[in-house]
Short mmCIF file of C-alpha atoms and ligand atoms in Angstrom, two decimals:
data_model
loop_
_atom_site.label_atom_id
_atom_site.label_comp_id
_atom_site.label_asym_id
_atom_site.label_seq_id
_atom_site.Cartn_x
_atom_site.Cartn_y
_atom_site.Cartn_z
CA UNK T 1 71.47 94.16 63.99
CA UNK T 2 71.35 90.63 65.29
CA UNK T 3 72.84 89.41 68.47
CA UNK T 4 75.59 91.95 68.95
CA UNK T 5 75.35 95.73 69.16
CA UNK T 6 77.88 97.59 67.05
CA UNK T 7 80.29 98.37 69.87
CA UNK T 8 80.36 94.95 71.39
CA UNK T 9 80.93 93.41 67.95
CA UNK T 10 83.86 95.74 67.38
CA UNK T 11 85.06 94.89 70.85
CA UNK T 12 84.95 91.18 70.16
CA UNK T 13 86.78 91.67 66.88
CA UNK T 14 89.41 93.62 68.74
CA UNK T 15 89.74 90.91 71.34
CA UNK T 16 90.25 88.30 68.67
CA UNK T 17 92.32 90.16 66.11
CA UNK T 18 93.55 93.18 68.07
CA UNK T 19 97.27 93.57 68.47
CA UNK T 20 98.98 92.64 71.67
CA UNK T 21 100.51 95.66 73.28
CA UNK T 22 102.80 96.29 76.26
CA UNK T 23 104.78 99.18 77.68
CA UNK T 24 108.26 97.92 78.49
CA UNK T 25 110.74 99.85 80.63
CA UNK T 26 114.47 99.31 80.18
CA UNK T 27 115.89 99.60 83.69
CA UNK T 28 119.17 99.19 85.52
CA UNK T 29 122.09 100.95 87.16
CA UNK T 30 123.98 103.62 85.20
CA UNK T 31 126.31 102.55 82.39
CA UNK T 32 125.20 98.94 81.97
CA UNK T 33 124.16 99.55 78.35
CA UNK T 34 120.45 100.36 78.56
CA UNK T 35 120.53 102.97 75.81
CA UNK T 36 122.82 100.84 73.65
CA UNK T 37 120.24 98.06 73.94
CA UNK T 38 117.31 100.42 73.30
CA UNK T 39 119.10 101.66 70.19
CA UNK T 40 119.67 98.11 68.99
CA UNK T 41 116.02 97.16 69.49
CA UNK T 42 114.84 100.26 67.64
CA UNK T 43 117.39 99.90 64.86
CA UNK T 44 116.41 96.27 64.32
CA UNK T 45 112.65 96.87 64.34
CA UNK T 46 112.06 100.48 63.31
CA UNK T 47 115.28 101.81 61.80
CA UNK T 48 115.41 104.61 64.39
CA UNK T 49 117.61 105.11 67.41
CA UNK T 50 116.66 106.08 70.96
CA UNK T 51 119.39 108.30 72.33
CA UNK T 52 123.04 108.99 72.95
CA UNK T 53 125.39 106.52 74.57
CA UNK T 54 128.44 107.37 76.64
CA UNK T 55 131.13 105.77 78.75
CA UNK T 56 130.40 108.50 81.30
CA UNK T 57 127.66 107.38 83.70
CA UNK T 58 124.27 109.11 83.69
CA UNK T 59 124.28 109.95 79.99
CA UNK T 60 120.51 109.39 79.90
CA UNK T 61 118.97 111.80 82.38
CA UNK T 62 115.48 112.06 80.96
CA UNK T 63 113.40 109.03 80.04
CA UNK T 64 112.84 108.58 76.31
CA UNK T 65 110.34 106.37 74.62
CA UNK T 66 109.25 105.04 71.29
CA UNK T 67 105.71 103.87 70.73
CA UNK T 68 104.41 100.87 68.85
CA UNK T 69 107.60 99.03 68.17
CA UNK T 70 106.52 95.77 66.57
CA UNK T 71 108.76 92.90 67.56
CA UNK T 72 108.18 89.52 65.96
CA UNK T 73 109.27 86.02 66.65
CA UNK T 74 108.50 83.02 64.45
CA UNK T 75 104.80 82.65 65.21
CA UNK T 76 103.67 85.75 67.09
CA UNK T 77 104.39 89.41 67.55
CA UNK T 78 104.03 92.08 70.17
CA UNK T 79 103.72 95.85 69.90
CA UNK T 80 105.84 97.47 72.56
CA UNK T 81 106.25 101.00 73.78
CA UNK T 82 109.92 100.94 74.68
CA UNK T 83 110.98 103.28 77.49
CA UNK T 84 114.70 103.95 77.99
CA UNK T 85 115.13 105.13 81.58
CA UNK T 86 117.93 106.99 83.38
CA UNK T 87 120.17 104.73 85.48
CA UNK T 88 119.13 104.18 89.09
CA UNK T 89 121.76 104.86 91.76
CA UNK T 90 121.84 105.45 95.52
CA UNK T 91 124.49 108.14 95.20
CA UNK T 92 125.59 110.72 92.67
CA UNK T 93 128.95 112.42 93.12
CA UNK T 94 129.78 115.25 90.74
CA UNK T 95 133.44 114.88 91.63
CA UNK T 96 133.49 111.52 89.92
CA UNK T 97 132.60 113.23 86.63
CA UNK T 98 135.43 115.72 87.20
CA UNK T 99 138.12 113.38 88.47
CA UNK T 100 137.42 110.25 86.47
CA UNK T 101 136.04 111.71 83.26
CA UNK T 102 137.59 115.16 83.14
CA UNK T 103 134.39 117.19 82.83
CA UNK T 104 134.54 120.79 84.06
CA UNK T 105 133.21 121.59 87.50
CA UNK T 106 130.12 123.33 86.12
CA UNK T 107 129.38 120.54 83.67
CA UNK T 108 129.86 117.98 86.43
CA UNK T 109 127.55 119.72 88.86
CA UNK T 110 124.90 120.15 86.19
CA UNK T 111 125.19 116.52 85.15
CA UNK T 112 124.95 115.37 88.79
CA UNK T 113 121.88 117.48 89.43
CA UNK T 114 120.15 116.15 86.32
CA UNK T 115 121.20 112.62 87.22
CA UNK T 116 119.43 112.83 90.61
CA UNK T 117 116.29 114.03 88.86
CA UNK T 118 116.68 111.21 86.34
CA UNK T 119 116.70 108.60 89.11
CA UNK T 120 113.46 110.02 90.50
CA UNK T 121 111.92 109.98 87.03
CA UNK T 122 112.88 106.34 86.47
CA UNK T 123 111.31 105.36 89.76
CA UNK T 124 108.14 107.23 88.85
CA UNK T 125 107.93 105.38 85.52
CA UNK T 126 107.71 102.08 87.41
CA UNK T 127 104.06 102.90 88.06
CA UNK T 128 103.42 103.04 84.39
CA UNK T 129 105.07 100.05 82.75
CA UNK T 130 103.67 96.59 82.00
CA UNK T 131 107.00 94.81 82.07
CA UNK T 132 110.69 95.46 82.58
CA UNK T 133 113.86 94.57 80.76
CA UNK T 134 116.39 94.78 83.59
CA UNK T 135 119.87 95.29 82.19
CA UNK T 136 122.91 94.22 84.18
CA UNK T 137 126.59 94.41 83.36
CA UNK T 138 127.78 90.79 83.23
CA UNK T 139 131.34 91.88 84.01
CA UNK T 140 130.26 93.16 87.41
CA UNK T 141 129.07 91.83 90.75
CA UNK T 142 125.32 91.23 90.36
CA UNK T 143 124.40 91.53 94.06
CA UNK T 144 124.35 95.31 94.15
CA UNK T 145 121.69 97.03 96.18
CA UNK T 146 120.28 98.75 93.11
CA UNK T 147 119.74 95.43 91.32
CA UNK T 148 118.25 93.83 94.43
CA UNK T 149 115.98 96.81 95.09
CA UNK T 150 114.69 97.05 91.53
CA UNK T 151 114.03 93.31 91.36
CA UNK T 152 112.28 93.30 94.74
CA UNK T 153 110.16 96.23 93.64
CA UNK T 154 109.15 94.51 90.38
CA UNK T 155 108.33 91.32 92.27
CA UNK T 156 106.16 93.26 94.72
CA UNK T 157 104.33 94.83 91.78
CA UNK T 158 104.08 91.42 90.09
CA UNK T 159 105.53 92.89 86.87
CA UNK T 160 107.08 90.46 84.40
CA UNK T 161 110.83 90.93 84.17
CA UNK T 162 113.55 89.71 81.85
CA UNK T 163 117.15 90.15 82.91
CA UNK T 164 119.55 91.02 80.10
CA UNK T 165 123.09 90.03 81.10
CA UNK T 166 124.86 92.55 78.90
CA UNK T 167 128.44 93.05 77.68
CA UNK T 168 129.14 89.34 77.22
CA UNK T 169 131.48 90.28 74.37
CA UNK T 170 133.92 91.24 77.12
CA UNK T 171 136.40 88.64 78.26
CA UNK T 172 135.77 89.03 81.98
CA UNK T 173 132.00 88.75 81.66
CA UNK T 174 130.22 85.99 83.56
CA UNK T 175 126.57 85.56 82.60
CA UNK T 176 126.56 82.32 84.62
CA UNK T 177 127.17 84.30 87.81
CA UNK T 178 124.14 86.42 86.99
CA UNK T 179 122.02 83.37 86.31
CA UNK T 180 122.88 81.77 89.62
CA UNK T 181 122.35 85.07 91.45
CA UNK T 182 118.76 85.42 90.22
CA UNK T 183 117.50 81.89 89.56
CA UNK T 184 113.86 82.94 89.86
CA UNK T 185 114.02 85.08 86.69
CA UNK T 186 114.91 84.39 83.07
CA UNK T 187 118.42 85.68 82.31
CA UNK T 188 119.44 86.25 78.69
CA UNK T 189 123.11 86.82 77.93
CA UNK T 190 123.56 89.45 75.22
CA UNK T 191 125.91 91.99 73.79
CA UNK T 192 123.96 95.13 73.01
CA UNK T 193 127.11 96.43 71.34
CA UNK T 194 127.66 93.60 68.85
CA UNK T 195 124.10 92.30 68.71
CA UNK T 196 125.14 88.87 69.89
CA UNK T 197 122.11 86.77 70.92
CA UNK T 198 119.64 89.60 70.27
CA UNK T 199 117.36 87.26 68.28
CA UNK T 200 117.00 85.11 71.37
CA UNK T 201 116.22 88.17 73.46
CA UNK T 202 113.49 89.27 71.03
CA UNK T 203 111.90 85.81 71.09
CA UNK T 204 111.87 85.86 74.88
CA UNK T 205 110.48 89.40 74.97
CA UNK T 206 107.52 88.51 72.74
CA UNK T 207 106.81 85.33 74.72
CA UNK T 208 107.32 86.69 78.18
CA UNK T 209 105.76 90.13 77.91
CA UNK T 210 102.98 88.97 75.60
CA UNK T 211 101.98 86.13 77.87
CA UNK T 212 102.09 87.98 81.16
CA UNK T 213 100.13 90.84 79.69
CA UNK T 214 97.21 88.61 78.74
CA UNK T 215 97.17 87.15 82.22
CA UNK T 216 97.14 90.54 83.85
CA UNK T 217 94.30 91.78 81.66
CA UNK T 218 92.00 88.97 82.62
CA UNK W 1 132.87 118.27 108.75
CA UNK W 2 134.02 118.08 112.37
CA UNK W 3 133.12 114.43 112.61
CA UNK W 4 136.66 113.08 112.51
CA UNK W 5 137.57 114.09 116.04
CA UNK W 6 134.36 112.70 117.48
CA UNK W 7 134.60 109.40 115.66
CA UNK W 8 131.93 107.89 113.47
CA UNK W 9 128.70 106.62 114.99
CA UNK W 10 127.58 103.14 114.09
CA UNK W 11 124.12 102.56 115.49
CA UNK W 12 122.28 99.29 115.70
CA UNK W 13 118.56 99.88 115.40
CA UNK W 14 116.29 97.25 116.89
CA UNK W 15 113.31 95.75 115.21
CA UNK W 16 111.11 97.09 118.02
CA UNK W 17 112.18 100.66 117.34
CA UNK W 18 111.67 100.25 113.59
CA UNK W 19 108.26 98.67 114.09
CA UNK W 20 107.09 101.72 116.03
CA UNK W 21 107.45 103.85 112.92
CA UNK W 22 105.14 104.14 109.97
CA UNK W 23 106.88 103.59 106.63
CA UNK W 24 107.24 107.33 106.02
CA UNK W 25 108.55 107.98 109.54
CA UNK W 26 111.05 105.18 109.19
CA UNK W 27 112.48 106.58 105.95
CA UNK W 28 112.64 110.07 107.44
CA UNK W 29 114.44 108.77 110.52
CA UNK W 30 116.98 106.83 108.46
CA UNK W 31 117.72 109.64 106.06
CA UNK W 32 118.11 112.20 108.87
CA UNK W 33 120.56 110.00 110.76
CA UNK W 34 122.56 109.18 107.65
CA UNK W 35 122.74 112.85 106.67
CA UNK W 36 124.26 113.51 110.11
CA UNK W 37 127.05 111.15 109.11
CA UNK W 38 125.89 108.08 111.01
CA UNK W 39 126.00 104.48 109.88
CA UNK W 40 122.92 102.45 110.78
CA UNK W 41 122.50 98.72 111.03
CA UNK W 42 118.83 97.87 110.94
CA UNK W 43 117.74 94.61 112.52
CA UNK W 44 114.82 94.65 110.14
CA UNK W 45 115.57 95.87 106.66
CA UNK W 46 113.30 97.83 104.39
CA UNK W 47 110.83 96.32 101.98
CA UNK W 48 111.73 96.75 98.31
CA UNK W 49 109.06 99.44 98.01
CA UNK W 50 110.57 101.28 100.99
CA UNK W 51 114.06 100.90 99.56
CA UNK W 52 112.87 102.45 96.31
CA UNK W 53 111.23 105.31 98.21
CA UNK W 54 114.42 105.84 100.18
CA UNK W 55 116.43 106.11 96.97
CA UNK W 56 113.99 108.70 95.59
CA UNK W 57 114.10 110.70 98.86
CA UNK W 58 117.88 110.50 98.92
CA UNK W 59 118.08 111.95 95.42
CA UNK W 60 116.04 114.94 96.56
CA UNK W 61 118.36 115.50 99.53
CA UNK W 62 121.69 115.39 97.70
CA UNK W 63 123.74 118.52 98.38
CA UNK W 64 126.69 118.33 96.08
CA UNK W 65 129.40 119.32 98.54
CA UNK W 66 128.04 117.83 101.75
CA UNK W 67 125.78 114.86 100.97
CA UNK W 68 126.36 112.70 97.89
CA UNK W 69 123.87 109.98 98.74
CA UNK W 70 123.74 106.70 100.58
CA UNK W 71 125.33 103.31 100.56
CA UNK W 72 122.86 100.59 101.45
CA UNK W 73 123.29 96.84 101.53
CA UNK W 74 120.88 94.31 102.83
CA UNK W 75 119.31 90.99 102.17
CA UNK W 76 116.01 90.32 100.53
CA UNK W 77 112.98 88.98 102.24
CA UNK W 78 113.02 85.63 103.95
CA UNK W 79 111.19 83.11 101.86
CA UNK W 80 108.30 81.85 103.96
CA UNK W 81 107.93 78.11 104.30
CA UNK W 82 104.76 76.43 103.09
CA UNK W 83 103.52 76.21 106.68
CA UNK W 84 104.16 79.91 107.22
CA UNK W 85 102.32 80.65 103.99
CA UNK W 86 99.33 78.66 105.18
CA UNK W 87 99.42 80.50 108.51
CA UNK W 88 99.59 83.77 106.63
CA UNK W 89 103.00 84.82 107.98
CA UNK W 90 104.23 87.79 105.97
CA UNK W 91 107.70 87.87 104.51
CA UNK W 92 110.17 89.94 106.49
CA UNK W 93 113.10 91.82 104.99
CA UNK W 94 116.35 91.02 106.75
CA UNK W 95 119.08 93.14 108.28
CA UNK W 96 120.46 96.08 106.36
CA UNK W 97 123.34 98.49 106.71
CA UNK W 98 122.88 102.09 105.55
CA UNK W 99 125.31 104.97 105.70
CA UNK W 100 126.46 108.07 103.89
CA UNK W 101 128.15 107.22 100.59
CA UNK W 102 131.19 109.32 101.47
CA UNK W 103 131.84 107.08 104.50
CA UNK W 104 130.45 103.61 104.03
CA UNK W 105 131.90 101.48 101.25
CA UNK W 106 130.76 97.98 100.39
CA UNK W 107 133.69 95.65 99.91
CA UNK W 108 131.87 92.45 99.10
CA UNK W 109 128.46 90.99 99.36
CA UNK W 110 127.28 87.45 98.88
CA UNK W 111 124.35 85.50 100.20
CA UNK W 112 126.00 84.96 103.61
CA UNK W 113 127.94 88.07 104.45
CA UNK W 114 128.05 91.78 103.71
CA UNK W 115 131.52 93.26 104.11
CA UNK W 116 131.80 97.00 104.42
CA UNK W 117 134.45 99.53 105.37
CA UNK W 118 134.17 102.97 106.79
CA UNK W 119 136.58 105.13 104.84
CA UNK W 120 136.03 108.88 105.17
CA UNK W 121 136.32 110.61 101.81
CA UNK W 122 134.47 110.43 98.54
CA UNK W 123 135.90 109.03 95.38
CA UNK W 124 134.49 106.32 93.23
CA UNK W 125 134.04 103.30 95.49
N1 GDP B 1 131.75 95.95 75.49
C1 GDP B 1 130.48 96.38 75.55
N2 GDP B 1 130.23 97.65 75.87
C2 GDP B 1 128.93 98.05 75.91
C3 GDP B 1 127.86 97.17 75.64
N3 GDP B 1 126.69 97.84 75.77
C4 GDP B 1 127.04 99.11 76.13
N4 GDP B 1 128.38 99.25 76.20
C5 GDP B 1 129.15 100.46 76.56
O1 GDP B 1 128.82 100.83 77.90
C6 GDP B 1 128.81 102.24 78.03
C7 GDP B 1 127.46 102.70 78.57
O2 GDP B 1 126.47 102.47 77.60
P1 GDP B 1 125.04 103.18 77.67
O3 GDP B 1 124.17 102.53 76.66
O4 GDP B 1 125.19 104.67 77.59
O5 GDP B 1 124.61 102.75 79.14
P2 GDP B 1 123.33 103.23 79.99
O6 GDP B 1 123.82 104.27 80.93
O7 GDP B 1 122.90 102.01 80.74
O8 GDP B 1 122.29 103.72 79.04
C8 GDP B 1 129.13 102.81 76.64
O9 GDP B 1 130.50 103.09 76.61
C9 GDP B 1 128.75 101.66 75.72
O10 GDP B 1 129.48 101.68 74.51
C10 GDP B 1 128.17 95.80 75.27
O11 GDP B 1 127.32 94.94 75.01
N5 GDP B 1 129.50 95.48 75.26
MG1 MG B 2 121.35 105.52 78.94
#
C-alpha cells in the first residue's frame, strides 16, 4: 500500500486534479435584470435557461438554481451552482402592480404576498452561497438602501462579490457612476439583454470566485 | 388612518437609547414605531446584518392595505483609521432615517446628505 492509505491518496488526487466549485448567488433589487443575466449565463454555458423575465417587478418569487455550470476562461475554469434569487426590497405595494402594470386586484395581492416571501428566501440564501454576483441597474441611482445593505452584509460575511452594472445598452446608463459609488469592489459593465461584455464578466467570475474560494477553504 | 389630524411624528432616537437595546429588541422597537406611522431618525444606524434582519422582519409584517413596508436610508460604517484599528475600535454605523413607505420618500441621497420628504399616500416613489 505504500505511504498513502487509499482514502488519503484519493483525497490528494482530488486536491490536485479536483474541479473548483462555488455556489454563486445572483442578487439585487427587483427588475435590474438578474434573471436575464442568469438566462444568459446558462444559455452560453449549458444551453438551458433559468426562468421567466418580466418588466413587472418581482417576476422571480422563488429562488431557482442550476448546478455544475462550467464556466471557462482562457486558462482555467470553475464549476458554479448558479442561484437566481428574488429581488430584495424594503417595501412591496400591491397597488403598484394594479396601477402601473394593470394586473387585477387578486393577481396583484397574490404577487405582492409571494414577493414578500421571496425577499425572505433571498436573505436566507445568503447563508448558503460562496460568492455573489450583485446586479445593479446602471440607469439608476446606485446609492439605494437595498444596494448598500446587501453590500454591507456581504462585506460582513467576507463573501467575494462582483458588481454587474447592467443595462448599459440603454442611453441613459452610467456605469462610471456605479464604479465611483463602490470603488472597493470590481464593477463590470454589461448588457444581459444583448450580451455585451459578457466574456469579460465570465473571465472575472472564474478569477474572482475561483480565487476567493481557495483562500476560504484553507 | 386618523394620523392626518394629529400630524406625523418624527422622532430622533439617541445613541444611548439604542445602545440599551439588544439587536433583536432594537429591531422590534423600530418596526413597532414605524408601523404606528412614525418616522425615526437614529443617531446610530443599524449594522448591515441588522438592516438585513429588519428587511426580513418587515416582509413578515406587511399588511397589504395598512402597512406596505419601510423606507430606510442611512450611511455605511465609518472607516476606522489605522490608529483606531490598532486600538481595536469597532466600526460604527452612522445615522439613519426609517419610516413607513407610504409616508417617507427618499428624494436624493449622496455621500453627504440624505434628502427625504414626508408625503402621505402610497404610489410608486
Ligand atoms: N435594456 C435592457 N433591459 C434589460 C437588461 N436586462 C434585463 N432587462 C429588462 O429588465 C426587465 C427585468 O428583467 P428581469 O431579468 O426579469 O429582472 P430581475 O427582476 O432582476 O430578475 C425586463 O423587462 C428585461 O427585459 C439589459 O441588459 N438591457
Ligand atoms: Mg428575476
